[in-house]
PDB file of C-alpha atoms in Angstrom:
ATOM      1  CA  MET A 201      21.184  -1.373   9.355  1.00 44.00           C
ATOM      2  CA  GLY A 202      21.715  -1.010   5.632  1.00 52.00           C
ATOM      3  CA  ILE A 203      20.089  -2.753   2.718  1.00 53.00           C
ATOM      4  CA  ASP A 204      23.068  -5.006   2.121  1.00 51.00           C
ATOM      5  CA  ASP A 205      23.067  -6.470   5.641  1.00 51.00           C
ATOM      6  CA  GLY A 206      19.863  -8.450   5.184  1.00 53.00           C
ATOM      7  CA  LEU A 207      17.017  -5.990   5.584  1.00 58.00           C
ATOM      8  CA  GLY A 208      16.438  -5.963   1.829  1.00 60.00           C
ATOM      9  CA  ASP A 209      16.041  -9.738   1.537  1.00 77.00           C
ATOM     10  CA  GLU A 210      12.988 -10.913  -0.386  1.00 81.00           C
ATOM     11  CA  SER A 211      12.168 -13.560   2.246  1.00 86.00           C
ATOM     12  CA  LEU A 212      11.812 -10.877   4.913  1.00 92.00           C
ATOM     13  CA  TRP A 213       9.604  -8.498   2.967  1.00 97.00           C
ATOM     14  CA  LEU A 214       7.394 -10.491   0.595  1.00 97.00           C
ATOM     15  CA  ARG A 215       4.595 -13.015   1.201  1.00 97.00           C
ATOM     16  CA  ARG A 216       2.857 -15.113  -1.455  1.00 96.00           C
ATOM     17  CA  PHE A 217      -0.538 -16.507  -0.373  1.00 95.00           C
ATOM     18  CA  ALA A 218      -1.805 -17.860  -3.697  1.00 93.00           C
ATOM     19  CA  PRO A 219       1.208 -18.851  -5.809  1.00 90.00           C
ATOM     20  CA  ALA A 220       0.665 -18.383  -9.528  1.00 91.00           C
ATOM     21  CA  ASP A 221       3.919 -19.465 -11.111  1.00 88.00           C
ATOM     22  CA  GLN A 222       2.558 -19.392 -14.653  1.00 91.00           C
ATOM     23  CA  ALA A 223       0.973 -15.936 -14.373  1.00 95.00           C
ATOM     24  CA  VAL A 224       2.007 -13.333 -16.913  1.00 94.00           C
ATOM     25  CA  ASN A 225       1.544 -10.438 -14.466  1.00 96.00           C
ATOM     26  CA  ARG A 226       2.800  -9.884 -10.949  1.00 97.00           C
ATOM     27  CA  LEU A 227       1.185  -7.480  -8.465  1.00 98.00           C
ATOM     28  CA  VAL A 228       2.874  -6.259  -5.285  1.00 98.00           C
ATOM     29  CA  CYS A 229       0.475  -5.053  -2.563  1.00 98.00           C
ATOM     30  CA  PHE A 230       1.367  -2.581   0.203  1.00 98.00           C
ATOM     31  CA  PRO A 231      -0.804  -2.597   3.384  1.00 97.00           C
ATOM     32  CA  HIS A 232      -2.074   0.411   5.330  1.00 95.00           C
ATOM     33  CA  ALA A 233      -0.677   1.612   8.674  1.00 91.00           C
ATOM     34  CA  GLY A 234      -0.693  -1.052  11.360  1.00 88.00           C
ATOM     35  CA  ALA A 235      -1.669  -3.784   8.902  1.00 91.00           C
ATOM     36  CA  SER A 236       0.206  -6.859   7.752  1.00 93.00           C
ATOM     37  CA  ALA A 237       0.558  -8.794   4.522  1.00 96.00           C
ATOM     38  CA  PRO A 238      -2.519 -11.076   5.014  1.00 95.00           C
ATOM     39  CA  PHE A 239      -4.790  -8.057   4.540  1.00 95.00           C
ATOM     40  CA  PHE A 240      -4.364  -8.770   0.834  1.00 97.00           C
ATOM     41  CA  LEU A 241      -5.159 -12.481   1.044  1.00 96.00           C
ATOM     42  CA  PRO A 242      -8.635 -11.974  -0.542  1.00 96.00           C
ATOM     43  CA  MET A 243      -7.104 -10.082  -3.459  1.00 97.00           C
ATOM     44  CA  ALA A 244      -4.426 -12.718  -3.958  1.00 97.00           C
ATOM     45  CA  ARG A 245      -7.000 -15.499  -4.066  1.00 96.00           C
ATOM     46  CA  ALA A 246      -9.289 -13.555  -6.402  1.00 96.00           C
ATOM     47  CA  LEU A 247      -6.537 -12.780  -8.902  1.00 97.00           C
ATOM     48  CA  ALA A 248      -4.882 -16.218  -8.934  1.00 95.00           C
ATOM     49  CA  PRO A 249      -3.881 -17.986 -11.102  1.00 94.00           C
ATOM     50  CA  THR A 250      -3.825 -15.195 -13.705  1.00 94.00           C
ATOM     51  CA  VAL A 251      -1.883 -12.728 -11.529  1.00 97.00           C
ATOM     52  CA  ASP A 252       0.903 -13.632  -9.111  1.00 97.00           C
ATOM     53  CA  VAL A 253       0.272 -11.499  -6.013  1.00 98.00           C
ATOM     54  CA  LEU A 254       2.984 -10.605  -3.520  1.00 97.00           C
ATOM     55  CA  ALA A 255       2.108  -8.799  -0.284  1.00 98.00           C
ATOM     56  CA  VAL A 256       4.658  -6.706   1.590  1.00 98.00           C
ATOM     57  CA  GLN A 257       5.306  -7.546   5.238  1.00 97.00           C
ATOM     58  CA  TYR A 258       6.638  -4.525   7.103  1.00 96.00           C
ATOM     59  CA  PRO A 259       8.836  -4.892  10.214  1.00 95.00           C
ATOM     60  CA  GLY A 260       7.183  -4.930  13.647  1.00 92.00           C
ATOM     61  CA  ARG A 261       4.250  -7.297  12.982  1.00 90.00           C
ATOM     62  CA  GLN A 262       3.455 -11.011  12.966  1.00 90.00           C
ATOM     63  CA  ASP A 263       6.579 -13.008  12.082  1.00 92.00           C
ATOM     64  CA  ARG A 264       8.596  -9.762  12.104  1.00 94.00           C
ATOM     65  CA  ARG A 265       7.269  -8.589  15.463  1.00 90.00           C
ATOM     66  CA  ALA A 266      10.701  -8.628  17.100  1.00 91.00           C
ATOM     67  CA  GLU A 267      12.023  -6.086  14.603  1.00 93.00           C
ATOM     68  CA  PRO A 268      11.597  -2.361  15.240  1.00 92.00           C
ATOM     69  CA  CYS A 269       9.324  -0.437  12.920  1.00 92.00           C
ATOM     70  CA  ILE A 270      11.020   1.744  10.329  1.00 95.00           C
ATOM     71  CA  GLU A 271       9.536   5.178  10.905  1.00 94.00           C
ATOM     72  CA  ASP A 272      10.661   6.675   7.614  1.00 95.00           C
ATOM     73  CA  ILE A 273       8.903   6.199   4.262  1.00 96.00           C
ATOM     74  CA  PRO A 274      11.975   6.712   2.010  1.00 96.00           C
ATOM     75  CA  THR A 275      13.985   4.168   4.024  1.00 96.00           C
ATOM     76  CA  LEU A 276      11.145   1.650   3.839  1.00 97.00           C
ATOM     77  CA  ALA A 277      10.901   2.238   0.094  1.00 97.00           C
ATOM     78  CA  ASP A 278      14.636   1.645  -0.337  1.00 96.00           C
ATOM     79  CA  HIS A 279      14.430  -1.736   1.386  1.00 96.00           C
ATOM     80  CA  ILE A 280      11.310  -2.860  -0.469  1.00 97.00           C
ATOM     81  CA  ALA A 281      12.629  -1.817  -3.878  1.00 97.00           C
ATOM     82  CA  HIS A 282      15.784  -3.798  -3.177  1.00 96.00           C
ATOM     83  CA  ALA A 283      13.747  -6.828  -2.068  1.00 96.00           C
ATOM     84  CA  LEU A 284      11.831  -6.741  -5.372  1.00 97.00           C
ATOM     85  CA  THR A 285      14.905  -7.088  -7.579  1.00 95.00           C
ATOM     86  CA  GLY A 286      14.358 -10.849  -7.756  1.00 93.00           C
ATOM     87  CA  SER A 287      10.724 -10.458  -8.839  1.00 95.00           C
ATOM     88  CA  LEU A 288      11.215  -8.510 -12.059  1.00 95.00           C
ATOM     89  CA  ASP A 289      11.123 -11.493 -14.421  1.00 93.00           C
ATOM     90  CA  ARG A 290       7.634 -10.507 -15.617  1.00 94.00           C
ATOM     91  CA  PRO A 291       5.563  -7.294 -15.774  1.00 96.00           C
ATOM     92  CA  LEU A 292       5.295  -6.045 -12.198  1.00 97.00           C
ATOM     93  CA  SER A 293       2.671  -3.592 -10.943  1.00 98.00           C
ATOM     94  CA  LEU A 294       2.148  -2.020  -7.509  1.00 98.00           C
ATOM     95  CA  PHE A 295      -1.010  -1.581  -5.410  1.00 98.00           C
ATOM     96  CA  GLY A 296      -0.983   0.380  -2.160  1.00 98.00           C
ATOM     97  CA  HIS A 297      -3.756   1.364   0.242  1.00 98.00           C
ATOM     98  CA  SER A 298      -3.495   4.433   2.497  1.00 96.00           C
ATOM     99  CA  MET A 299       0.088   4.478   3.862  1.00 96.00           C
ATOM    100  CA  GLY A 300       0.756   1.692   1.383  1.00 98.00           C
ATOM    101  CA  ALA A 301      -0.108   4.027  -1.500  1.00 98.00           C
ATOM    102  CA  VAL A 302       2.645   6.438  -0.457  1.00 97.00           C
ATOM    103  CA  LEU A 303       5.096   3.559  -0.204  1.00 98.00           C
ATOM    104  CA  ALA A 304       4.046   2.102  -3.547  1.00 98.00           C
ATOM    105  CA  PHE A 305       4.587   5.516  -5.154  1.00 98.00           C
ATOM    106  CA  GLU A 306       8.066   5.850  -3.664  1.00 97.00           C
ATOM    107  CA  VAL A 307       8.971   2.287  -4.683  1.00 98.00           C
ATOM    108  CA  ALA A 308       7.689   2.986  -8.207  1.00 98.00           C
ATOM    109  CA  GLN A 309      10.100   5.907  -8.478  1.00 97.00           C
ATOM    110  CA  ARG A 310      13.011   3.744  -7.376  1.00 97.00           C
ATOM    111  CA  LEU A 311      12.134   0.871  -9.682  1.00 97.00           C
ATOM    112  CA  GLN A 312      11.832   3.030 -12.780  1.00 96.00           C
ATOM    113  CA  ARG A 313      15.156   4.674 -11.949  1.00 95.00           C
ATOM    114  CA  ASP A 314      17.016   1.383 -11.543  1.00 95.00           C
ATOM    115  CA  HIS A 315      14.968  -0.955 -13.756  1.00 95.00           C
ATOM    116  CA  PRO A 316      13.588   0.780 -16.862  1.00 92.00           C
ATOM    117  CA  GLY A 317      10.158  -0.522 -17.807  1.00 91.00           C
ATOM    118  CA  ARG A 318       9.179  -1.264 -14.208  1.00 95.00           C
ATOM    119  CA  PRO A 319       6.633  -0.905 -12.760  1.00 97.00           C
ATOM    120  CA  ALA A 320       4.036  -1.627 -15.422  1.00 97.00           C
ATOM    121  CA  HIS A 321       1.233   0.101 -13.467  1.00 98.00           C
ATOM    122  CA  LEU A 322       0.693   1.907 -10.155  1.00 98.00           C
ATOM    123  CA  PHE A 323      -2.578   1.562  -8.223  1.00 98.00           C
ATOM    124  CA  VAL A 324      -3.077   3.985  -5.316  1.00 98.00           C
ATOM    125  CA  SER A 325      -6.039   3.576  -2.970  1.00 98.00           C
ATOM    126  CA  GLY A 326      -7.460   5.643  -0.124  1.00 96.00           C
ATOM    127  CA  ARG A 327      -4.645   8.173  -0.055  1.00 96.00           C
ATOM    128  CA  ARG A 328      -4.359  11.813  -0.985  1.00 95.00           C
ATOM    129  CA  ALA A 329      -2.012  12.726  -3.814  1.00 96.00           C
ATOM    130  CA  PRO A 330       1.474  13.462  -2.426  1.00 94.00           C
ATOM    131  CA  THR A 331       1.120  17.132  -3.354  1.00 93.00           C
ATOM    132  CA  ARG A 332      -1.947  17.378  -1.073  1.00 90.00           C
ATOM    133  CA  LEU A 333      -0.292  17.869   2.295  1.00 80.00           C
ATOM    134  CA  ARG A 334      -2.236  17.585   5.546  1.00 73.00           C
ATOM    135  CA  GLU A 335      -0.565  17.685   8.920  1.00 67.00           C
ATOM    136  CA  GLU A 336      -0.849  14.172  10.361  1.00 67.00           C
ATOM    137  CA  THR A 337      -0.092  13.886  14.070  1.00 61.00           C
ATOM    138  CA  HIS A 338      -1.797  10.617  15.033  1.00 64.00           C
ATOM    139  CA  HIS A 339       1.542   9.293  16.283  1.00 55.00           C
ATOM    140  CA  LEU A 340       1.571  12.011  18.958  1.00 56.00           C
ATOM    141  CA  LEU A 341      -1.700  10.794  20.500  1.00 63.00           C
ATOM    142  CA  ASP A 342      -1.712   8.727  23.670  1.00 71.00           C
ATOM    143  CA  ASP A 343      -2.769   5.080  23.456  1.00 71.00           C
ATOM    144  CA  GLU A 344      -6.457   5.827  24.027  1.00 71.00           C
ATOM    145  CA  GLY A 345      -6.315   8.513  21.360  1.00 70.00           C
ATOM    146  CA  ILE A 346      -4.916   6.093  18.803  1.00 71.00           C
ATOM    147  CA  ILE A 347      -7.539   3.491  19.730  1.00 73.00           C
ATOM    148  CA  ALA A 348     -10.283   6.101  19.298  1.00 72.00           C
ATOM    149  CA  GLU A 349      -8.866   7.022  15.899  1.00 74.00           C
ATOM    150  CA  ILE A 350      -8.900   3.383  14.774  1.00 71.00           C
ATOM    151  CA  ARG A 351     -12.505   2.994  15.938  1.00 70.00           C
ATOM    152  CA  SER A 352     -13.558   6.114  14.059  1.00 68.00           C
ATOM    153  CA  ARG A 353     -12.268   4.653  10.789  1.00 65.00           C
ATOM    154  CA  ARG A 354     -14.268   1.446  11.302  1.00 64.00           C
ATOM    155  CA  GLY A 355     -11.484  -0.550   9.732  1.00 63.00           C
ATOM    156  CA  PRO A 356     -10.623  -4.225  10.123  1.00 66.00           C
ATOM    157  CA  GLN A 357      -8.378  -3.479  13.115  1.00 67.00           C
ATOM    158  CA  ALA A 358     -11.109  -1.844  15.215  1.00 64.00           C
ATOM    159  CA  ARG A 359     -12.620  -5.037  16.626  1.00 68.00           C
ATOM    160  CA  ALA A 360      -9.221  -6.599  17.296  1.00 67.00           C
ATOM    161  CA  MET A 361      -8.266  -3.586  19.421  1.00 67.00           C
ATOM    162  CA  GLU A 362     -10.896  -4.625  21.968  1.00 69.00           C
ATOM    163  CA  ASN A 363      -8.570  -7.466  23.004  1.00 71.00           C
ATOM    164  CA  PRO A 364      -5.978  -6.146  25.514  1.00 70.00           C
ATOM    165  CA  GLU A 365      -3.278  -8.574  24.346  1.00 74.00           C
ATOM    166  CA  VAL A 366      -3.777  -7.641  20.708  1.00 69.00           C
ATOM    167  CA  ARG A 367      -3.861  -3.968  21.628  1.00 72.00           C
ATOM    168  CA  GLU A 368      -0.503  -4.285  23.401  1.00 74.00           C
ATOM    169  CA  MET A 369       1.044  -5.868  20.312  1.00 75.00           C
ATOM    170  CA  VAL A 370      -0.511  -3.582  17.720  1.00 80.00           C
ATOM    171  CA  LEU A 371      -0.197  -0.131  19.308  1.00 84.00           C
ATOM    172  CA  PRO A 372       3.600   0.227  18.864  1.00 85.00           C
ATOM    173  CA  THR A 373       3.261  -0.797  15.220  1.00 89.00           C
ATOM    174  CA  LEU A 374       0.456   1.684  14.611  1.00 87.00           C
ATOM    175  CA  ARG A 375       2.365   4.472  16.294  1.00 88.00           C
ATOM    176  CA  GLY A 376       5.479   3.708  14.245  1.00 91.00           C
ATOM    177  CA  ASP A 377       3.565   3.627  10.973  1.00 92.00           C
ATOM    178  CA  TYR A 378       1.694   6.816  11.845  1.00 90.00           C
ATOM    179  CA  ALA A 379       5.035   8.484  12.563  1.00 92.00           C
ATOM    180  CA  ALA A 380       6.390   7.420   9.161  1.00 94.00           C
ATOM    181  CA  VAL A 381       3.344   8.824   7.360  1.00 93.00           C
ATOM    182  CA  GLY A 382       3.222  11.987   9.450  1.00 91.00           C
ATOM    183  CA  ARG A 383       6.861  12.814   8.720  1.00 92.00           C
ATOM    184  CA  TYR A 384       6.643  12.068   5.012  1.00 94.00           C
ATOM    185  CA  ARG A 385       7.063  15.003   2.661  1.00 93.00           C
ATOM    186  CA  TYR A 386       6.788  14.739  -1.078  1.00 93.00           C
ATOM    187  CA  VAL A 387       9.934  15.577  -3.033  1.00 91.00           C
ATOM    188  CA  ALA A 388       9.400  16.051  -6.753  1.00 89.00           C
ATOM    189  CA  GLY A 389      11.442  13.655  -8.859  1.00 84.00           C
ATOM    190  CA  ASP A 390      11.363  12.221 -12.348  1.00 86.00           C
ATOM    191  CA  PRO A 391       7.748  11.901 -13.544  1.00 90.00           C
ATOM    192  CA  LEU A 392       6.326   8.413 -13.460  1.00 95.00           C
ATOM    193  CA  ARG A 393       6.372   6.672 -16.819  1.00 95.00           C
ATOM    194  CA  CYS A 394       3.745   4.046 -15.971  1.00 97.00           C
ATOM    195  CA  PRO A 395      -0.056   4.420 -15.971  1.00 97.00           C
ATOM    196  CA  VAL A 396      -1.629   5.346 -12.630  1.00 98.00           C
ATOM    197  CA  THR A 397      -5.047   4.266 -11.341  1.00 98.00           C
ATOM    198  CA  ALA A 398      -6.386   6.005  -8.219  1.00 98.00           C
ATOM    199  CA  LEU A 399      -9.251   4.536  -6.168  1.00 98.00           C
ATOM    200  CA  VAL A 400     -11.183   5.988  -3.229  1.00 98.00           C
ATOM    201  CA  GLY A 401     -14.330   5.557  -1.170  1.00 97.00           C
ATOM    202  CA  ASP A 402     -16.892   8.321  -1.599  1.00 96.00           C
ATOM    203  CA  ARG A 403     -17.126   8.831   2.189  1.00 95.00           C
ATOM    204  CA  ASP A 404     -13.434   8.645   3.039  1.00 94.00           C
ATOM    205  CA  ARG A 405     -12.596  11.301   5.637  1.00 90.00           C
ATOM    206  CA  GLU A 406      -8.866  10.569   5.368  1.00 89.00           C
ATOM    207  CA  ALA A 407      -8.671  11.064   1.620  1.00 94.00           C
ATOM    208  CA  GLY A 408     -11.259  13.252  -0.075  1.00 94.00           C
ATOM    209  CA  VAL A 409     -12.345  12.496  -3.616  1.00 97.00           C
ATOM    210  CA  GLU A 410     -10.691  15.611  -5.079  1.00 96.00           C
ATOM    211  CA  GLU A 411      -7.528  15.034  -3.056  1.00 96.00           C
ATOM    212  CA  VAL A 412      -7.217  11.544  -4.533  1.00 97.00           C
ATOM    213  CA  ARG A 413      -8.055  12.756  -8.027  1.00 97.00           C
ATOM    214  CA  ASP A 414      -4.896  14.867  -7.883  1.00 97.00           C
ATOM    215  CA  TRP A 415      -2.801  11.708  -8.347  1.00 97.00           C
ATOM    216  CA  GLU A 416      -3.317  12.565 -12.020  1.00 97.00           C
ATOM    217  CA  GLN A 417      -0.434  15.011 -11.609  1.00 95.00           C
ATOM    218  CA  GLN A 418       1.898  12.030 -11.096  1.00 96.00           C
ATOM    219  CA  ALA A 419       0.744  10.125 -14.186  1.00 96.00           C
ATOM    220  CA  PRO A 420       1.902  10.469 -17.801  1.00 95.00           C
ATOM    221  CA  ASP A 421      -0.492  12.381 -20.046  1.00 94.00           C
ATOM    222  CA  GLY A 422      -3.491  10.246 -20.928  1.00 93.00           C
ATOM    223  CA  ALA A 423      -2.418   7.431 -18.598  1.00 96.00           C
ATOM    224  CA  PHE A 424      -4.575   8.112 -15.543  1.00 97.00           C
ATOM    225  CA  GLU A 425      -7.802   6.498 -14.383  1.00 97.00           C
ATOM    226  CA  PHE A 426      -9.895   7.500 -11.369  1.00 98.00           C
ATOM    227  CA  ARG A 427     -12.490   5.268  -9.722  1.00 98.00           C
ATOM    228  CA  VAL A 428     -14.816   6.105  -6.823  1.00 98.00           C
ATOM    229  CA  PHE A 429     -16.457   3.309  -4.812  1.00 98.00           C
ATOM    230  CA  PRO A 430     -19.157   3.471  -2.145  1.00 97.00           C
ATOM    231  CA  GLY A 431     -17.742   3.474   1.364  1.00 95.00           C
ATOM    232  CA  GLY A 432     -15.264   5.058   3.716  1.00 93.00           C
ATOM    233  CA  HIS A 433     -11.534   4.669   4.217  1.00 92.00           C
ATOM    234  CA  PHE A 434     -11.750   0.884   4.082  1.00 93.00           C
ATOM    235  CA  TYR A 435     -14.183   0.725   1.182  1.00 95.00           C
ATOM    236  CA  LEU A 436     -12.092  -1.999  -0.463  1.00 94.00           C
ATOM    237  CA  VAL A 437     -13.045  -4.589   2.177  1.00 93.00           C
ATOM    238  CA  LYS A 438     -16.670  -4.682   1.004  1.00 94.00           C
ATOM    239  CA  GLU A 439     -15.902  -3.647  -2.557  1.00 97.00           C
ATOM    240  CA  ILE A 440     -13.136  -6.180  -3.149  1.00 96.00           C
ATOM    241  CA  ALA A 441     -14.857  -7.652  -6.220  1.00 97.00           C
ATOM    242  CA  GLY A 442     -15.017  -4.250  -7.891  1.00 97.00           C
ATOM    243  CA  VAL A 443     -11.424  -3.440  -6.981  1.00 98.00           C
ATOM    244  CA  VAL A 444     -10.226  -6.791  -8.327  1.00 97.00           C
ATOM    245  CA  SER A 445     -12.127  -6.141 -11.551  1.00 97.00           C
ATOM    246  CA  VAL A 446     -10.406  -2.758 -12.010  1.00 98.00           C
ATOM    247  CA  VAL A 447      -6.977  -4.223 -11.287  1.00 98.00           C
ATOM    248  CA  SER A 448      -7.523  -7.179 -13.609  1.00 96.00           C
ATOM    249  CA  ASP A 449      -8.792  -5.007 -16.444  1.00 96.00           C
ATOM    250  CA  ARG A 450      -5.856  -2.605 -16.178  1.00 95.00           C
ATOM    251  CA  LEU A 451      -3.299  -5.415 -16.104  1.00 96.00           C
ATOM    252  CA  ALA A 452      -5.011  -7.039 -19.069  1.00 90.00           C
ATOM    253  CA  ALA A 453      -4.681  -3.775 -20.974  1.00 87.00           C
ATOM    254  CA  THR A 454      -0.984  -3.687 -20.121  1.00 78.00           C
ATOM    255  CA  THR A 455      -0.069  -7.216 -21.206  1.00 69.00           C
ATOM    256  CA  GLY A 456      -3.081  -8.550 -23.078  1.00 59.00           C
ATOM    257  CA  THR A 457      -4.104 -10.911 -20.276  1.00 49.00           C
ATOM    258  CA  GLY A 458      -6.458 -10.624 -17.329  1.00 40.00           C
ATOM    259  CA  LEU A 459      -8.636 -12.463 -14.888  1.00 40.00           C
ATOM    260  CA  ARG A 460     -10.872 -14.844 -16.776  1.00 36.00           C
ATOM    261  CA  ARG A 461     -14.284 -15.129 -15.186  1.00 32.00           C
TER     262      ARG A 461
END
């Protein structure tokens, strides 16, 4: 299917959990592998009403469960960038965690190519810089291997995987997302023109501190910030207040507004 036959529709891809129609800034959030849009519900609530938060819903989960996963990062980015064309009426920034960081980066490249001045800011979390290649073969594991991998990360999906019915629903999505990430290869393009903020947990085995610091290579000179939080790959679950503070402060610097506490 192509973008013009419906897969790029905003209603398919974007969820708004805390509408903020009067907000100056808009933030689009990209979940990690196997996750769905509600992962960013706490961030949406924390940033409203000052920031209008949209969360991306990938195919193959929740209300899109009947759709096959798209196992290709550039194709996913094409669809999401197209879906965002109706959301560019105010400064728009991107936040992605893990797989979502790769997607946010690819969408940022497409937006700045087609819509000069967008995005206003790119936030990448828990993901190595695209120039830091590691072979990722989680999608080649059997079901028990994938379950063991999820447990080792101690993420929000680990407990849910104990339920056989949930496991049956989630495993194909995880495998598809892992395949998309594992096959992804960075292709150098036009340098980003927006500021970049990279965030990581200090005990993240999936994305080492120095590997995440290398996102600076993708940022304009003098427009990079790096923040390290306590925790592992899913540090942002416990450190949501600190993450929200960083996001709010950076958006305030961009447009002169922020989250008023």
